[in-house]
Short mmCIF file of C-alpha atoms in Angstrom, two decimals:
data_model
loop_
_atom_site.label_atom_id
_atom_site.label_comp_id
_atom_site.label_asym_id
_atom_site.label_seq_id
_atom_site.Cartn_x
_atom_site.Cartn_y
_atom_site.Cartn_z
CA MET A 1 12.65 4.89 31.22
CA THR A 2 14.57 1.40 31.23
CA GLU A 3 17.49 0.78 28.45
CA GLN A 4 17.14 -2.78 26.68
CA PRO A 5 19.76 -3.81 24.33
CA LEU A 6 18.46 -4.87 21.15
CA SER A 7 19.65 -7.87 17.92
CA PRO A 8 18.76 -7.98 14.86
CA ASN A 9 18.27 -11.34 15.48
CA GLN A 10 16.75 -12.27 18.64
CA SER A 11 13.37 -10.91 20.37
CA ALA A 12 15.43 -11.48 23.99
CA PRO A 13 17.01 -8.93 25.08
CA ALA A 14 20.27 -9.04 23.90
CA THR A 15 23.78 -7.02 22.96
CA GLY A 16 23.26 -5.81 19.23
CA ARG A 17 24.90 -2.95 17.27
CA PHE A 18 21.98 -0.96 16.12
CA GLY A 19 21.69 0.94 19.91
CA THR A 20 19.54 0.33 22.56
CA LEU A 21 15.44 -0.03 22.35
CA ARG A 22 14.42 2.23 25.30
CA SER A 23 10.79 2.17 26.88
CA ARG A 24 9.27 4.90 27.21
CA SER A 25 6.42 5.91 30.27
CA PHE A 26 3.25 6.39 28.80
CA ARG A 27 2.04 8.72 31.93
CA ALA A 28 5.35 10.86 31.01
CA ALA A 29 3.20 12.57 28.30
CA ALA A 30 -0.71 11.66 29.46
CA ALA A 31 -1.36 15.26 29.73
CA ALA A 32 -0.11 16.62 26.58
CA ALA A 33 -2.27 17.14 23.60
CA VAL A 34 -2.30 14.63 20.67
CA ALA A 35 -0.36 15.73 16.93
CA LEU A 36 0.39 14.58 13.87
CA THR A 37 3.62 13.71 13.87
CA ALA A 38 4.80 16.22 11.61
CA ALA A 39 8.59 14.62 10.76
CA LEU A 40 10.03 16.04 13.27
CA GLY A 41 10.21 19.59 11.66
CA LEU A 42 13.53 20.82 12.62
CA SER A 43 12.79 24.30 10.68
CA ALA A 44 10.25 26.64 10.44
CA CYS A 45 7.97 25.41 7.23
CA GLY A 46 8.74 27.06 4.08
CA PRO A 47 6.92 26.46 0.62
CA SER A 48 5.67 22.84 1.90
CA GLY A 49 6.00 19.91 4.67
CA LEU A 50 3.39 19.93 7.84
CA VAL A 51 4.21 23.14 10.22
CA PRO A 52 2.22 23.70 13.67
CA GLY A 53 -2.01 24.07 13.50
CA ASN A 54 -5.20 23.40 14.74
CA PRO A 55 -6.64 20.59 13.68
CA VAL A 56 -9.70 18.97 15.57
CA ALA A 57 -10.59 15.36 15.87
CA GLN A 58 -14.23 14.52 14.67
CA ALA A 59 -16.73 12.89 16.50
CA PRO A 60 -16.42 9.49 16.37
CA SER A 61 -18.88 7.83 13.44
CA ALA A 62 -21.65 5.01 14.64
CA ALA A 63 -19.69 2.85 13.66
CA SER A 64 -16.91 3.75 15.91
CA LYS A 65 -15.45 1.99 19.53
CA THR A 66 -13.85 3.70 22.12
CA GLN A 67 -12.88 3.18 25.83
CA PRO A 68 -11.56 5.38 28.16
CA ILE A 69 -7.85 5.54 28.13
CA ASP A 70 -6.08 2.98 30.34
CA PHE A 71 -2.46 3.73 31.72
CA THR A 72 -1.06 0.38 30.74
CA THR A 73 1.45 -1.24 32.76
CA PRO A 74 5.27 -1.94 30.78
CA THR A 75 5.10 -5.95 30.02
CA ALA A 76 7.90 -8.46 29.18
CA ASP A 77 5.13 -9.65 26.06
CA LEU A 78 5.03 -6.16 24.66
CA ASP A 79 9.07 -5.60 25.11
CA SER A 80 9.78 -9.07 22.88
CA ALA A 81 7.32 -7.80 20.39
CA ALA A 82 9.08 -4.32 20.21
CA GLN A 83 12.25 -6.48 20.07
CA SER A 84 11.51 -8.24 17.36
CA VAL A 85 10.05 -5.95 14.82
CA VAL A 86 13.16 -3.96 15.16
CA PRO A 87 15.25 -5.13 12.27
CA GLY A 88 11.82 -5.04 9.98
CA ILE A 89 12.02 -0.67 9.94
CA VAL A 90 14.00 1.97 9.39
CA ASN A 91 14.77 5.99 10.42
CA VAL A 92 13.95 8.02 7.54
CA ASN A 93 16.21 10.72 7.25
CA THR A 94 14.96 14.42 5.11
CA GLU A 95 16.39 17.12 3.88
CA LEU A 96 13.58 20.35 3.56
CA GLY A 97 16.05 21.78 0.36
CA LEU A 98 13.32 24.73 0.04
CA GLN A 99 12.77 24.90 3.67
CA ASN A 100 16.53 24.74 4.83
CA GLY A 101 15.83 22.93 6.86
CA GLU A 102 15.71 18.38 8.08
CA GLY A 103 13.33 15.83 9.01
CA ALA A 104 13.27 12.67 10.24
CA GLY A 105 10.15 9.37 10.40
CA THR A 106 10.59 5.89 10.31
CA GLY A 107 9.58 3.45 7.84
CA ILE A 108 8.15 -0.16 7.61
CA VAL A 109 9.95 -2.40 5.62
CA LEU A 110 7.82 -4.47 3.28
CA THR A 111 10.18 -6.50 0.57
CA SER A 112 13.96 -7.16 1.45
CA ASP A 113 14.45 -5.23 -2.09
CA GLY A 114 13.67 -2.17 0.17
CA THR A 115 10.17 -0.92 -0.50
CA VAL A 116 9.02 0.88 2.83
CA LEU A 117 5.83 1.75 3.74
CA THR A 118 5.74 4.97 6.02
CA ASN A 119 3.40 8.64 5.96
CA ASN A 120 3.70 11.15 3.15
CA HIS A 121 3.84 13.95 5.52
CA VAL A 122 7.40 12.38 6.53
CA VAL A 123 8.49 12.44 3.60
CA GLU A 124 6.55 15.62 2.26
CA GLY A 125 8.98 18.45 1.30
CA ALA A 126 11.52 16.61 1.13
CA THR A 127 14.41 17.52 -1.79
CA LYS A 128 16.73 14.16 -0.50
CA ILE A 129 15.90 11.21 1.34
CA SER A 130 17.93 8.86 2.81
CA VAL A 131 16.76 5.78 4.80
CA THR A 132 19.03 3.28 7.85
CA ASP A 133 17.86 0.34 7.59
CA LEU A 134 18.16 -1.17 11.40
CA GLY A 135 18.25 -4.62 10.66
CA ASN A 136 21.86 -4.65 9.08
CA ASN A 137 22.79 -0.63 9.75
CA GLN A 138 23.21 0.53 6.24
CA THR A 139 21.85 3.90 5.10
CA TYR A 140 20.38 3.99 1.12
CA ASP A 141 19.48 6.55 -0.61
CA ALA A 142 15.44 6.61 -1.42
CA SER A 143 13.41 7.95 -3.74
CA VAL A 144 9.66 7.88 -3.38
CA VAL A 145 7.51 5.55 -6.02
CA GLY A 146 3.79 6.91 -4.93
CA PHE A 147 1.73 8.79 -2.34
CA ASP A 148 -1.72 8.70 -1.26
CA ARG A 149 -1.93 12.73 0.25
CA SER A 150 -5.63 12.07 2.02
CA ASP A 151 -4.64 8.69 3.50
CA ASP A 152 -1.43 9.85 4.75
CA MET A 153 0.44 7.07 3.33
CA ALA A 154 3.87 6.89 0.85
CA ILE A 155 5.98 4.13 -0.17
CA ILE A 156 9.10 4.54 -1.13
CA LYS A 157 12.06 2.51 -2.91
CA LEU A 158 15.76 2.39 -1.32
CA SER A 159 18.67 2.00 -3.92
CA ASN A 160 20.39 -0.73 -4.25
CA ALA A 161 19.12 -2.51 -1.46
CA SER A 162 18.81 -6.51 -1.13
CA GLY A 163 18.83 -8.95 1.33
CA LEU A 164 16.79 -6.68 3.55
CA GLN A 165 14.53 -8.18 6.50
CA THR A 166 10.83 -7.29 6.22
CA ALA A 167 8.70 -6.45 9.33
CA THR A 168 5.62 -9.67 10.18
CA LEU A 169 2.55 -7.95 9.15
CA GLY A 170 -0.58 -8.87 11.31
CA ASP A 171 -4.57 -8.15 10.99
CA SER A 172 -5.90 -5.35 11.36
CA ASP A 173 -9.43 -6.60 10.99
CA LYS A 174 -8.76 -8.94 14.49
CA VAL A 175 -7.45 -6.03 16.50
CA ALA A 176 -10.08 -4.95 19.53
CA VAL A 177 -10.49 -2.11 21.81
CA GLY A 178 -8.61 -3.10 24.87
CA ASP A 179 -6.52 -4.48 22.67
CA PRO A 180 -2.05 -4.05 24.15
CA ILE A 181 -0.36 -2.61 21.44
CA VAL A 182 3.39 -1.32 21.80
CA GLY A 183 4.59 1.76 19.04
CA VAL A 184 8.00 1.53 17.83
CA GLY A 185 10.40 4.09 15.91
CA ASN A 186 12.10 6.74 15.55
CA ALA A 187 11.40 9.09 18.15
CA GLY A 188 12.83 12.62 18.46
CA GLY A 189 14.60 11.68 15.49
CA ARG A 190 17.83 10.64 17.53
CA GLY A 191 18.27 7.24 15.61
CA THR A 192 17.84 5.05 17.98
CA PRO A 193 14.61 2.64 18.10
CA THR A 194 12.07 3.31 21.00
CA ALA A 195 8.93 1.36 22.70
CA ALA A 196 5.77 3.00 23.66
CA GLN A 197 3.55 -0.04 25.50
CA GLY A 198 -0.43 0.95 25.50
CA LYS A 199 -3.68 -0.16 24.88
CA VAL A 200 -6.37 0.25 21.93
CA THR A 201 -9.11 2.25 22.84
CA GLY A 202 -10.79 2.79 20.04
CA LEU A 203 -11.97 2.07 15.85
CA ASN A 204 -13.28 3.35 13.17
CA GLN A 205 -11.91 6.89 14.00
CA SER A 206 -12.13 9.94 12.04
CA ILE A 207 -9.61 13.16 12.37
CA THR A 208 -9.95 16.07 10.40
CA ALA A 209 -6.18 17.85 10.22
CA SER A 210 -5.42 21.51 9.08
CA ASP A 211 -2.30 23.61 8.48
CA ASP A 212 -3.23 26.71 9.44
CA SER A 213 0.48 27.79 7.80
CA THR A 214 -1.39 26.86 4.12
CA GLY A 215 -4.89 26.91 4.65
CA SER A 216 -4.56 22.50 2.97
CA SER A 217 -6.32 19.79 4.95
CA GLU A 218 -6.65 16.19 5.20
CA GLN A 219 -9.60 13.83 7.06
CA LEU A 220 -7.96 10.65 8.09
CA THR A 221 -10.10 7.85 8.24
CA GLY A 222 -10.73 4.48 9.64
CA MET A 223 -8.08 5.00 12.15
CA ILE A 224 -7.32 3.23 15.57
CA GLN A 225 -7.21 5.32 18.54
CA ILE A 226 -4.20 4.15 20.93
CA ALA A 227 -3.08 5.31 24.43
CA ALA A 228 0.57 5.13 23.92
CA ASN A 229 3.38 7.84 24.08
CA ILE A 230 4.17 8.34 20.27
CA GLN A 231 6.12 10.76 19.90
CA PRO A 232 7.25 13.45 16.13
CA GLY A 233 9.84 11.07 15.11
CA ASP A 234 8.01 7.48 15.00
CA SER A 235 5.52 8.44 12.08
CA GLY A 236 5.75 5.75 9.69
CA GLY A 237 6.60 3.35 12.13
CA PRO A 238 5.13 0.23 12.85
CA LEU A 239 1.96 -0.65 15.82
CA VAL A 240 2.60 -4.01 17.02
CA ASN A 241 0.33 -6.53 18.67
CA SER A 242 1.67 -8.95 21.56
CA ALA A 243 2.81 -11.48 19.33
CA GLY A 244 4.72 -9.27 17.39
CA GLN A 245 2.69 -8.56 14.05
CA VAL A 246 2.51 -5.10 13.07
CA VAL A 247 -1.48 -4.12 12.74
CA ALA A 248 -1.16 -0.70 11.96
CA MET A 249 1.48 2.43 10.97
CA ASP A 250 1.63 5.11 13.85
CA THR A 251 0.47 8.33 12.58
CA ALA A 252 -0.79 10.68 15.33
CA ALA A 253 0.85 11.02 18.40
CA SER A 254 1.01 12.53 22.49
CA THR A 255 2.76 15.90 22.16
CA SER A 256 2.93 19.11 22.15
CA LYS A 257 4.74 19.54 19.47
CA GLY A 258 3.38 19.77 15.29
CA PHE A 259 -0.23 19.41 14.46
CA ARG A 260 -2.46 18.91 17.43
CA PHE A 261 -6.00 17.97 17.83
CA ASN A 262 -8.68 19.78 20.09
CA ASN A 263 -11.80 17.81 21.72
CA VAL A 264 -9.53 14.69 21.76
CA GLY A 265 -8.20 13.50 25.27
CA GLY A 266 -4.70 14.37 26.40
CA GLY A 267 -2.17 11.21 25.88
CA GLN A 268 -4.23 9.41 22.67
CA GLY A 269 -2.67 8.63 19.89
CA PHE A 270 -4.30 7.18 16.15
CA ALA A 271 -2.27 4.37 13.61
CA ILE A 272 -3.83 3.55 10.13
CA PRO A 273 -4.79 -0.02 10.17
CA ILE A 274 -1.94 -1.97 8.41
CA ASN A 275 -4.67 -3.90 5.87
CA LYS A 276 -6.06 -0.35 4.59
CA ALA A 277 -2.06 0.75 4.50
CA LEU A 278 -1.48 -2.53 2.43
CA GLY A 279 -4.51 -1.48 0.02
CA VAL A 280 -3.19 1.57 -0.74
CA ALA A 281 0.76 0.28 -1.18
CA LYS A 282 -0.19 -2.51 -3.44
CA GLN A 283 -1.66 -0.03 -5.63
CA ILE A 284 1.22 1.85 -6.24
CA GLU A 285 3.57 -0.30 -6.26
CA ALA A 286 1.30 -1.35 -9.36
CA GLY A 287 1.63 2.07 -10.93
CA ASN A 288 -2.02 3.00 -10.72
CA SER A 289 -2.18 6.47 -10.54
CA SER A 290 -6.12 8.11 -9.49
CA ASP A 291 -7.49 11.02 -7.85
CA ARG A 292 -6.06 9.94 -4.74
CA VAL A 293 -2.70 8.06 -5.59
CA HIS A 294 -0.11 9.67 -7.35
CA ILE A 295 2.89 7.83 -8.71
CA GLY A 296 6.31 9.14 -9.50
CA ASP A 297 7.57 12.63 -9.34
CA THR A 298 5.69 15.42 -7.61
CA ALA A 299 4.58 18.34 -10.18
CA PHE A 300 6.17 21.92 -8.87
CA ILE A 301 4.99 25.50 -10.00
CA GLY A 302 7.56 26.59 -7.22
CA VAL A 303 4.39 29.23 -4.90
CA SER A 304 4.05 28.42 -1.31
CA VAL A 305 0.51 29.42 -1.19
CA SER A 306 -2.07 29.54 1.66
CA THR A 307 -6.45 29.97 1.46
CA ALA A 308 -7.52 33.09 0.00
CA ASN A 309 -10.50 34.63 -0.35
CA GLY A 310 -11.29 33.04 -4.18
CA GLY A 311 -8.43 30.46 -4.70
CA ALA A 312 -4.81 30.19 -3.29
CA LEU A 313 -2.49 33.36 -2.00
CA VAL A 314 1.00 33.06 -3.12
CA ARG A 315 2.95 33.71 -0.28
CA GLY A 316 5.90 33.20 -1.61
CA VAL A 317 7.52 32.40 -5.41
CA VAL A 318 10.24 29.86 -6.13
CA GLN A 319 13.57 32.27 -7.54
CA GLY A 320 13.79 30.29 -11.15
CA GLY A 321 10.75 28.53 -11.14
CA PRO A 322 7.64 28.11 -13.56
CA ALA A 323 5.83 30.48 -11.23
CA ASP A 324 8.14 33.02 -11.38
CA GLN A 325 8.52 32.74 -15.08
CA LEU A 326 5.11 33.67 -15.46
CA GLY A 327 5.72 36.90 -13.25
CA LEU A 328 3.38 35.85 -10.04
CA ALA A 329 4.19 37.56 -6.80
CA ALA A 330 3.28 37.92 -3.65
CA ARG A 331 -0.62 38.30 -2.92
CA ASP A 332 -1.38 37.40 -6.11
CA VAL A 333 -4.12 34.79 -5.89
CA ILE A 334 -4.15 31.47 -8.32
CA THR A 335 -8.04 30.64 -9.43
CA ALA A 336 -7.39 27.71 -11.77
CA VAL A 337 -5.38 25.18 -13.01
CA ASP A 338 -6.17 23.79 -16.82
CA GLY A 339 -9.64 25.49 -16.41
CA THR A 340 -10.20 23.61 -13.09
CA SER A 341 -11.42 26.30 -10.02
CA VAL A 342 -9.14 26.47 -7.47
CA THR A 343 -10.70 27.86 -3.91
CA SER A 344 -8.21 26.69 -1.90
CA ALA A 345 -4.72 25.36 -0.81
CA THR A 346 -5.96 22.89 -0.66
CA GLU A 347 -7.32 22.52 -4.29
CA LEU A 348 -4.07 23.71 -5.71
CA THR A 349 -2.16 21.18 -3.98
CA ASN A 350 -4.92 18.43 -5.68
CA ALA A 351 -4.68 19.97 -8.82
CA MET A 352 -0.88 19.50 -9.08
CA ASP A 353 -1.30 15.91 -7.88
CA GLN A 354 -3.25 15.31 -11.33
CA HIS A 355 0.09 16.25 -13.10
CA HIS A 356 3.67 15.74 -13.38
CA PRO A 357 6.69 17.34 -14.02
CA GLY A 358 6.83 18.80 -17.88
CA ASP A 359 3.52 18.88 -18.35
CA ASN A 360 2.12 22.25 -19.93
CA VAL A 361 -0.47 24.00 -17.92
CA THR A 362 -2.60 27.25 -18.22
CA LEU A 363 -2.37 29.15 -14.81
CA HIS A 364 -5.13 31.54 -14.02
CA TRP A 365 -4.42 34.14 -11.65
CA THR A 366 -5.50 37.34 -9.96
CA ASP A 367 -2.83 40.20 -9.59
CA ALA A 368 -2.21 42.17 -6.32
CA THR A 369 -3.92 44.67 -8.74
CA GLY A 370 -7.12 43.09 -9.34
CA GLN A 371 -6.25 42.19 -12.94
CA ASN A 372 -6.98 38.54 -14.14
CA GLN A 373 -4.35 36.96 -15.71
CA SER A 374 -3.20 33.44 -17.43
CA ALA A 375 -0.48 31.78 -18.94
CA GLN A 376 0.67 28.48 -19.74
CA VAL A 377 4.21 26.99 -17.87
CA GLN A 378 6.12 23.81 -17.97
CA LEU A 379 5.49 22.28 -14.34
CA ALA A 380 9.09 21.13 -13.09
CA THR A 381 9.97 19.09 -10.18
CA GLY A 382 9.64 19.51 -6.96
CA PRO A 383 9.82 18.57 -3.38
CA VAL A 384 8.27 14.93 -2.78
CA GLY A 385 4.01 15.54 -1.99
#
């Protein structure tokens, strides 16, 4: 591992006030399983949040392009590119209050007043978000403006921020297989930015990631596949070309922790093209909700669930929450919300995404004795996502 001091104002290595940019060898993790970088989970999963599972990577579509992994020798150009992007990124730290845990990830600064792009799974389950800007070394409280769970993207807003340096964005449509790239982020949640050099090995890839704890799943499509040592904590960080332009957002990592992708060779990662991410970001910033995009606070019934035959099996109930007020208990099965059938944990999550705190909904469930129940309840404000 090499150490390179960095400066927020220089692309060439120079002494800086926010740590060192540490290059990571790709070879060291080439045999590790690919995994979704689940916000560096530092505790066991509770009512929400991503936990280790066994997702499967789908076969590439006919339009996709791939090539064998090529172990890239670190280059000065990519080192310089990594240095130049650091002032335009942030470290994202979350408190997972319902899980009694913490999380860490990365974000890309889009506006000087603190609009930041990151992965939804970086902030999912958060009860508090704090963000450290690497351009000025200041820490801010942050809130979620909106998220697209199905595409694993979120926009967060820093409180009382101004004058932030923004990331230089490129055109992901111009990315080609074989292009040299470098991922930059908060690897391991240690706070010091690190760089992972590699190459693009595939375009237009599709991955299905599932959570064995809750039974929920998501399909990420149109992904850029890379050979680079992306790690937990890098999620939401920039994938940068040799010109120092952000061409994608790191989302999946080569690591034995977090979500693992079977049927995909070791040492590979996946990133969301920046053009796609910006399209979602603009929709969120405009306040345009849809069946995929949720704007504002997250509605909450106060249960942890997994998929069961006939619905979402209640595994735990948050004391004092809406579900607790209705008398729901572990082993009950939620079957519908406002007349819309719920056949899985994912469908319950999707149903909640269509509502906001304060909404009144009718919940239908089958209790542990087999009796069908229904009642109206007012949704509370819950953790993010």
